[in-house]
Short mmCIF file of C-alpha atoms in Angstrom, two decimals:
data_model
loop_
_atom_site.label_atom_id
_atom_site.label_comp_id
_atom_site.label_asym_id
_atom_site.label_seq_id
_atom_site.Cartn_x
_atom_site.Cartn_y
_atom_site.Cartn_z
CA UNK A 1 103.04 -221.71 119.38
CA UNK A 2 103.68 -221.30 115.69
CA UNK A 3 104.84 -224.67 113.53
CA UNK A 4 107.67 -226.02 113.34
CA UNK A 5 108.43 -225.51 109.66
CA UNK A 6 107.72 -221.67 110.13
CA UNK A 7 110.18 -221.17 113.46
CA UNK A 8 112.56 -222.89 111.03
CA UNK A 9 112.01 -220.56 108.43
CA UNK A 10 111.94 -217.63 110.59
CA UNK A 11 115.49 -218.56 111.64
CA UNK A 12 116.93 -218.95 108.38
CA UNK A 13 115.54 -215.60 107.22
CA UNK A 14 117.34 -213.99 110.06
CA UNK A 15 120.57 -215.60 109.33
CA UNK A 16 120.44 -215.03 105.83
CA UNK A 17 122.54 -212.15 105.31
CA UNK A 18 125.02 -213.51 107.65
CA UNK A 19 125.23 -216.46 105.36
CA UNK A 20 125.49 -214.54 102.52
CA UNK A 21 128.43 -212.64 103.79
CA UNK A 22 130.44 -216.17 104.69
CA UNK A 23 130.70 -217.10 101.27
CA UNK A 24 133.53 -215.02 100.03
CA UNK A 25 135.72 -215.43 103.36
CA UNK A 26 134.70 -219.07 103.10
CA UNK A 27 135.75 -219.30 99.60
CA UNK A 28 138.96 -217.35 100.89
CA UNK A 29 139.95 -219.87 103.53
CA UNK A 30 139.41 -222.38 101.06
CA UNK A 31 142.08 -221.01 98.48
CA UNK A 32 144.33 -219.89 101.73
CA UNK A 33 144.52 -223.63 102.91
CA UNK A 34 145.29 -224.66 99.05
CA UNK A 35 148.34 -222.54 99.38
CA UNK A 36 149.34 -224.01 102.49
CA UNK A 37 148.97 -227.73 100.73
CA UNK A 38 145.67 -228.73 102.31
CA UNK A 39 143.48 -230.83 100.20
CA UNK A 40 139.88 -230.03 99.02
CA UNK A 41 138.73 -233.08 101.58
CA UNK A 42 140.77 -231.84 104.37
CA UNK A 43 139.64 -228.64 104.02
CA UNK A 44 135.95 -230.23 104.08
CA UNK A 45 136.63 -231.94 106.72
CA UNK A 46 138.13 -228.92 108.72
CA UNK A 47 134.96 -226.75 107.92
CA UNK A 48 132.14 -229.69 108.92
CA UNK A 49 134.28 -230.63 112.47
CA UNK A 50 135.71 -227.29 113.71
CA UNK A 51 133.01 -224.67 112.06
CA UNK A 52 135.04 -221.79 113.86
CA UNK A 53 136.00 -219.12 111.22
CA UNK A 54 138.28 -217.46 113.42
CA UNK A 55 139.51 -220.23 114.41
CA UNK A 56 140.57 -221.87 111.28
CA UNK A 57 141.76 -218.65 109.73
CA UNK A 58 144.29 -218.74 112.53
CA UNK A 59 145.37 -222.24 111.91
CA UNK A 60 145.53 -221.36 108.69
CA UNK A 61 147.84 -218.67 109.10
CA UNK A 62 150.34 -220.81 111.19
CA UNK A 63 150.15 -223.97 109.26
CA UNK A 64 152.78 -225.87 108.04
CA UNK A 65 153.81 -229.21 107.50
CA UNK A 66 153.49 -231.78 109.07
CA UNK A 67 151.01 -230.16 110.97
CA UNK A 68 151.79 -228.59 114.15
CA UNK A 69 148.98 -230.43 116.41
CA UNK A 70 149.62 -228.64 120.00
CA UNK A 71 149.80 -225.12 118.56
CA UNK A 72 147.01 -225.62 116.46
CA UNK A 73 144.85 -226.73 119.57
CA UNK A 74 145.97 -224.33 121.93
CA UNK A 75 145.52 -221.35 119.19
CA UNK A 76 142.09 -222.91 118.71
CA UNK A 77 141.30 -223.44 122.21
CA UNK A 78 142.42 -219.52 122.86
CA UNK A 79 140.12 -218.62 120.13
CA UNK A 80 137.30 -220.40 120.58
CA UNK A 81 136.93 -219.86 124.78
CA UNK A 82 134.21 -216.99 124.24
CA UNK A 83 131.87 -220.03 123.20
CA UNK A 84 131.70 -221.08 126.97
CA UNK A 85 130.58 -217.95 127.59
CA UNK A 86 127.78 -217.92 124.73
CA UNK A 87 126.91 -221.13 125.84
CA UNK A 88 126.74 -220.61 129.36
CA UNK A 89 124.30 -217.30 128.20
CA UNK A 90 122.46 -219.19 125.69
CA UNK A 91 121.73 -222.58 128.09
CA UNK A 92 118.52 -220.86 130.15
CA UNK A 93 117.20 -220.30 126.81
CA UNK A 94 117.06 -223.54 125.15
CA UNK A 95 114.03 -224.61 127.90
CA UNK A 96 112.67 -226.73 125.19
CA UNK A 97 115.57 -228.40 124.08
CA UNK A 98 116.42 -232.51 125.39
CA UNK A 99 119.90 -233.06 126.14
CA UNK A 100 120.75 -234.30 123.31
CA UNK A 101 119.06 -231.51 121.15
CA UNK A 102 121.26 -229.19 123.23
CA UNK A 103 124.58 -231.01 122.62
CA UNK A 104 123.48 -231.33 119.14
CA UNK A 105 122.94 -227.39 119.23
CA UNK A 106 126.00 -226.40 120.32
CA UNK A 107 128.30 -228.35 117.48
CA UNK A 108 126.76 -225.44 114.85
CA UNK A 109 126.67 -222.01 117.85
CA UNK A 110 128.61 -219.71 116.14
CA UNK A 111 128.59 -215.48 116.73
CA UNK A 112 126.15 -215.42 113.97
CA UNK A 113 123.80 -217.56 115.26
CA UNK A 114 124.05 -217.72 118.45
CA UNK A 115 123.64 -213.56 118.22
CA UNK A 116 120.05 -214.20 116.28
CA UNK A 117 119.04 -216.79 118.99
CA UNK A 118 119.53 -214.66 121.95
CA UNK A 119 117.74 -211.62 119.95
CA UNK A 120 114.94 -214.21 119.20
CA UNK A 121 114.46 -215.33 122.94
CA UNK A 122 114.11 -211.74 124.16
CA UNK A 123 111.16 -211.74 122.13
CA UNK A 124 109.77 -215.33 122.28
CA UNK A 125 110.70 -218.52 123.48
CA UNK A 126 113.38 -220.03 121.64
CA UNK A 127 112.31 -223.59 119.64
CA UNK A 128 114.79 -226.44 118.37
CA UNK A 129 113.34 -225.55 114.94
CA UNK A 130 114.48 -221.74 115.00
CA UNK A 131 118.13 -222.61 115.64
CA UNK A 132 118.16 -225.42 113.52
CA UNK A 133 116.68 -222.53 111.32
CA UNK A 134 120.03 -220.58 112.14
CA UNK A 135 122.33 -223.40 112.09
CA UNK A 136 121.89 -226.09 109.92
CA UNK A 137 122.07 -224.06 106.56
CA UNK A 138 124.67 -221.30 107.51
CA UNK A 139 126.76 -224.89 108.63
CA UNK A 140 126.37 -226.63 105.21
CA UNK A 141 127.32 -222.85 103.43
CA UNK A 142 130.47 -222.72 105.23
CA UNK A 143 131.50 -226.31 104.37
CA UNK A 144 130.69 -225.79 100.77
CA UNK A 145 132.23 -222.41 100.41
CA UNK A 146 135.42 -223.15 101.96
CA UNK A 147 135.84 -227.19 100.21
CA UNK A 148 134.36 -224.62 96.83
CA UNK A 149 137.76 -222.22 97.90
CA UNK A 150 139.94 -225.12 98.37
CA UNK A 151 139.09 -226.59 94.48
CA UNK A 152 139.47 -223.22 93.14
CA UNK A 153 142.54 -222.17 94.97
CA UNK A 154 145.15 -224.43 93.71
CA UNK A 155 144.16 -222.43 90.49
CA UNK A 156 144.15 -219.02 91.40
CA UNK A 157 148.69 -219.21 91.27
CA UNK A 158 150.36 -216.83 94.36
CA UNK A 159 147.94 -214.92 96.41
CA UNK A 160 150.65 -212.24 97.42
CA UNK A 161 149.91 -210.97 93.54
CA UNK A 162 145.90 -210.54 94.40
CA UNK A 163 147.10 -209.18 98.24
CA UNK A 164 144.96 -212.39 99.08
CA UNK A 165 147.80 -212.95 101.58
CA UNK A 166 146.76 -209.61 103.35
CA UNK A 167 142.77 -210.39 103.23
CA UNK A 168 142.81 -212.42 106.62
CA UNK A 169 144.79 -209.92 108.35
CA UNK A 170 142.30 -207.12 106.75
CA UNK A 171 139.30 -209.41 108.39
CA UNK A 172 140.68 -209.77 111.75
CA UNK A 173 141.27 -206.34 112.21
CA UNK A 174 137.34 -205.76 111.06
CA UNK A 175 136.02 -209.01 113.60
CA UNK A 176 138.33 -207.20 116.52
CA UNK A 177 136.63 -204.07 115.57
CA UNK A 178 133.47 -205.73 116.10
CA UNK A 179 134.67 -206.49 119.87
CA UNK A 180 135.66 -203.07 120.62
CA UNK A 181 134.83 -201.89 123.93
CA UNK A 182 136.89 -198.35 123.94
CA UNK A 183 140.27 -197.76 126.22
CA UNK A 184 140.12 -201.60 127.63
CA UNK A 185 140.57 -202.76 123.87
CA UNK A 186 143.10 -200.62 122.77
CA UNK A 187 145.26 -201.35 125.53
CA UNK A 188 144.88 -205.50 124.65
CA UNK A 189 145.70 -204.96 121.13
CA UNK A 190 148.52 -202.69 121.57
CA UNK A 191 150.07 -205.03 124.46
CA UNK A 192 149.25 -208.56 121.99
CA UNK A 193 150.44 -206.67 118.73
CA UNK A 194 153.73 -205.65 120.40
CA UNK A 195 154.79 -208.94 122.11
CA UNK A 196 153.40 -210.87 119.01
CA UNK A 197 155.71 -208.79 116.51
CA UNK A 198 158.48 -208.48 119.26
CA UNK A 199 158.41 -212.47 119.91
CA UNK A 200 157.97 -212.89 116.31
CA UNK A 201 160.80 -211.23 115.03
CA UNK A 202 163.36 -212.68 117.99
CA UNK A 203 162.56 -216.40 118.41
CA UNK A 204 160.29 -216.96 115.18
CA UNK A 205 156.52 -218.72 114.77
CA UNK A 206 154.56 -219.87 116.64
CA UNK A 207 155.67 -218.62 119.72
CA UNK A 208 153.98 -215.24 118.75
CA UNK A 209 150.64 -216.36 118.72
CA UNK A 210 150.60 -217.44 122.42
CA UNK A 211 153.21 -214.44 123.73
CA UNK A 212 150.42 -211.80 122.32
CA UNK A 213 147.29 -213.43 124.11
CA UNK A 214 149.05 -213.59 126.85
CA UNK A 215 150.00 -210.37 127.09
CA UNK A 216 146.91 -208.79 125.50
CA UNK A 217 144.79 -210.26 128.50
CA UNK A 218 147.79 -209.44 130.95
CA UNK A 219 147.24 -205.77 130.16
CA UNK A 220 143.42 -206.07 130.23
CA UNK A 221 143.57 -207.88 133.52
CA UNK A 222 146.07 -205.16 135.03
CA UNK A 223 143.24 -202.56 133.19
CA UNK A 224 140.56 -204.37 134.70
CA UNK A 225 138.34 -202.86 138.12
CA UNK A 226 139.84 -199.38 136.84
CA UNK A 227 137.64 -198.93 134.08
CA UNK A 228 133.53 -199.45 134.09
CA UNK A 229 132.93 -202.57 135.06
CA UNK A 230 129.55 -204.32 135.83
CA UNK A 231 127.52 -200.78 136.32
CA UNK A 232 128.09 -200.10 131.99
CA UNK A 233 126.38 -203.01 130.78
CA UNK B 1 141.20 -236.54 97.88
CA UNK B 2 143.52 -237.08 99.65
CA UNK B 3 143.57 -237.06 103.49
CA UNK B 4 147.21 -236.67 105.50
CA UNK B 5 147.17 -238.71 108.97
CA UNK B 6 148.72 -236.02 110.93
CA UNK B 7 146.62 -233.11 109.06
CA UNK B 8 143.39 -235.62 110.08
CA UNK B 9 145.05 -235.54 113.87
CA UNK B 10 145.39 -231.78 113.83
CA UNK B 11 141.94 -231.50 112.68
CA UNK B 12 140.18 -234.00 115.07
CA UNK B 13 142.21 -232.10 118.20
CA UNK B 14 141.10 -228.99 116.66
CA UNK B 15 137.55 -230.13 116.39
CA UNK B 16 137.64 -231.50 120.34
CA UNK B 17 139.06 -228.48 122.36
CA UNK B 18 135.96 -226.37 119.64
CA UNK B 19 133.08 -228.57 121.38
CA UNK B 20 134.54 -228.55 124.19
CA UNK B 21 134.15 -224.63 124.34
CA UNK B 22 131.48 -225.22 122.89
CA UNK B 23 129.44 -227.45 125.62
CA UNK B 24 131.14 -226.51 128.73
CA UNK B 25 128.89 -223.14 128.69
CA UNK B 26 125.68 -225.65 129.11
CA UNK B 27 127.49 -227.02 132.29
CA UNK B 28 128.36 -223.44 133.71
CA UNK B 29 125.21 -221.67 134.11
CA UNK B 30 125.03 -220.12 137.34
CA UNK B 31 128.22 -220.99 138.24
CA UNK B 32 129.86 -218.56 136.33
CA UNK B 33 130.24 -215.28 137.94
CA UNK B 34 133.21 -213.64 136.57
CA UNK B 35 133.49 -210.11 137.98
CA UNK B 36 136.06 -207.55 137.90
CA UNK B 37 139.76 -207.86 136.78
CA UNK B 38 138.86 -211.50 135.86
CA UNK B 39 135.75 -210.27 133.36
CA UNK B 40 138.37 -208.03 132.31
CA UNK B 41 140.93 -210.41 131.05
CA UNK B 42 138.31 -213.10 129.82
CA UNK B 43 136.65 -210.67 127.29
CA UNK B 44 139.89 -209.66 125.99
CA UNK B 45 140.60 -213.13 125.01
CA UNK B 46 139.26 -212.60 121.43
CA UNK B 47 140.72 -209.68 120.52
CA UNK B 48 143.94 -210.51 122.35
CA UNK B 49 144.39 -213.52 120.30
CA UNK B 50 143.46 -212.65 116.77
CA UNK B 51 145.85 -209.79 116.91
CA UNK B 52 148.32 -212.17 117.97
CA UNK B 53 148.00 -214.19 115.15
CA UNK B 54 148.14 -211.20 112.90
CA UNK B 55 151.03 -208.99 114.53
CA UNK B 56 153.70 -210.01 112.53
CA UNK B 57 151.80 -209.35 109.24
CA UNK B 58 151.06 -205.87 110.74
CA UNK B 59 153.99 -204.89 111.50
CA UNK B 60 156.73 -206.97 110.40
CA UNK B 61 156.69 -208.10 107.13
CA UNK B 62 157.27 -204.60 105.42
CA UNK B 63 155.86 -200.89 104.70
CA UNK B 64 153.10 -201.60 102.43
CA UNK B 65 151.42 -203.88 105.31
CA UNK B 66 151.96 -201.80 108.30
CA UNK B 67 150.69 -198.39 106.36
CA UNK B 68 147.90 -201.06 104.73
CA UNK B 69 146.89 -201.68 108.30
CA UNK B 70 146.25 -198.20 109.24
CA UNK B 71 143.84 -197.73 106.45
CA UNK B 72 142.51 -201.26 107.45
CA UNK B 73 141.71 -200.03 110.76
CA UNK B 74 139.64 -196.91 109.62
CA UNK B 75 137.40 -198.28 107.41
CA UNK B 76 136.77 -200.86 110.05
CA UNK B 77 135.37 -197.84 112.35
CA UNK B 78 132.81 -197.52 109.53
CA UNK B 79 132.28 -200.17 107.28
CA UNK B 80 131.02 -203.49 107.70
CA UNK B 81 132.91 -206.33 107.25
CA UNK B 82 133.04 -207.51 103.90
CA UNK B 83 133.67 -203.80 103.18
CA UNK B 84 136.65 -203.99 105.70
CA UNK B 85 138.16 -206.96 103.86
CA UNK B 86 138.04 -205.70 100.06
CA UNK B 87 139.71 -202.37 101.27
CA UNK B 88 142.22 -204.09 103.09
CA UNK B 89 143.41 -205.95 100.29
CA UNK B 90 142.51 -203.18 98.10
CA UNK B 91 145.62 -201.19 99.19
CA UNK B 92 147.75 -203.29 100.38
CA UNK B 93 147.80 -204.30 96.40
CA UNK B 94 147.98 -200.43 95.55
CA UNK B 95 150.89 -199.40 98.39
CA UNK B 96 152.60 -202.89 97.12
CA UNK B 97 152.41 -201.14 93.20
CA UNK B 98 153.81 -198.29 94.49
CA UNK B 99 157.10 -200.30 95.14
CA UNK B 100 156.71 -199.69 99.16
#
């Protein structure tokens, strides 16, 4: 087995460009949550405890004060559910790992990382040092960039007149193009975009968020058994 | 630097239901065998909620969005993400100029 200090390295060459690609949308979330009145610490705070980009951009996006602490959660909770899945996957291959290194781990499993850790252990076993590789870093880089956004942000005036306002929008539709799975998709995003706007428009925020999911996975459910199912993957 | 008491709340709750997604996967293994309709729904979750969240900029809150989402969603056939950001703000600035 190779050292320690090179599995580490080995993991934080592989998450490199991933890392490199956070900064600007972590700088972006920063200045977002300015607008919204969050301070620099809260926004530090935000980054270092949550570490969910998706997550926060869409707490972001239906912010307002005071805060709205059940919407947030459940919008978060919605969100963030694939992790049980990438946890459950990821769990066999952390045979090295004590408890507490695995509860440890899975604080900083994001899609990044946890995408270059289940790559790694097709190839080798997977070591505490190669995630930490992965993790540890790429967490600090979001925490910075985004506290780094907030600072800056309160400078940067009204994002409408940069289209800043239209950025997170702009990088969900490119993460939900990175979940694409042909006809099944299409049919969750045009049921979730419909009720979303529909609810939106008739009985107002946040209502929308939680009237799309639900009837994006209705449709996928009703979809569901129809289409490919175990035999594609 | 300051810190608000009920933005600290929302972030803690925030932070709990996270690792909670987050750790329950370590207690699953083997136990979860989602199959059919039910796999359907649950990996539809992420792309049924972030277009949720980002409906009503899509497609109510004016012309220069909606047609800005359009072009949004074809570079994001091609491009990688990054890519997909800059020209999504790109012309929603330029559609905006244009007084749509």
């Amino acid at each position: 087995m190779q050292s320690p200090f090179r599995e580490f390295r080995e993991g934080l060459r592989d998450i490199a460009p991933a890392m490199i690609a956070a900064i600007p949308i972590g700088l972006l979330f920063g200045a977002l949550c300015a607008g919204k009145g969050l301070s620099p610490a809260e926004v530090a705070l935000m980054g270092a405890l949550v570490f969910a980009g998706g997550a926060q951009f869409a707490a972001v996006e239906i912010w307002r004060a005071p805060a709205p602490i059940t919407v947030l959660a459940f919008s978060t909770l919605l969100i963030n559910l694939r992790h049980v899945l990438m946890g459950a996957s990821l769990a066999p291959k952390m045979r090295g790992f004590t408890p507490l290194q695995r509860a440890l781990s899975v604080y900083v499993m994001a899609d990044e990382n946890w995408a270059m850790s289940e790559r790694r252990a097709l190839e080798r076993p997977l070591t505490v040092a190669y995630f930490a590789g992965t993790a540890i870093l790429f967490w600090l880089n979001w925490v910075m960039s985004t506290t780094l956004g907030a600072l800056g942000g309160s400078l940067m005036g009204d994002p409408k007149r940069l289209g800043a306002d239209f950025a997170f929008t702009a990088l969900f539709i490119g993460l939900v193009a990175g979940f694409w799975k042909g006809r099944a998709t299409a049919v969750t995003v045009a049921a979730s975009a419909l009720a979303s706007a529909a609810v939106y428009v008739s009985a107002g925020p946040p209502w929308h968020v939680a009237a799309g999911a639900l009837a994006g996975i209705a449709a996928a459910y009703a979809m569901g058994g129809h289409q490919h199912g175990e035999a594609a993957r | 630097m300051k810190v608000d008491a009920v933005t600290l709340a929302a972030i803690l709750a925030m932070a709990a239901v996270t690792y909670a997604t987050r750790v329950a996967g370590l207690f699953l293994v083997g136990r979860l065998q989602l199959a059919g309709r039910a796999k359907a729904a649950f990996d539809a979750i992420p792309a049924a909620v972030l277009i949720a969240v980002i409906a009503p900029s899509m497609l109510a809150s004016g012309a220069a969005e909606t047609l800005a989402t359009v072009v949004t969603a074809a570079a994001a056939t091609r491009l990688p993400l990054l890519a997909v950001v800059a020209v999504g703000v790109a012309s929603v600035v330029a559609l905006r100029a244009l007084g749509l």
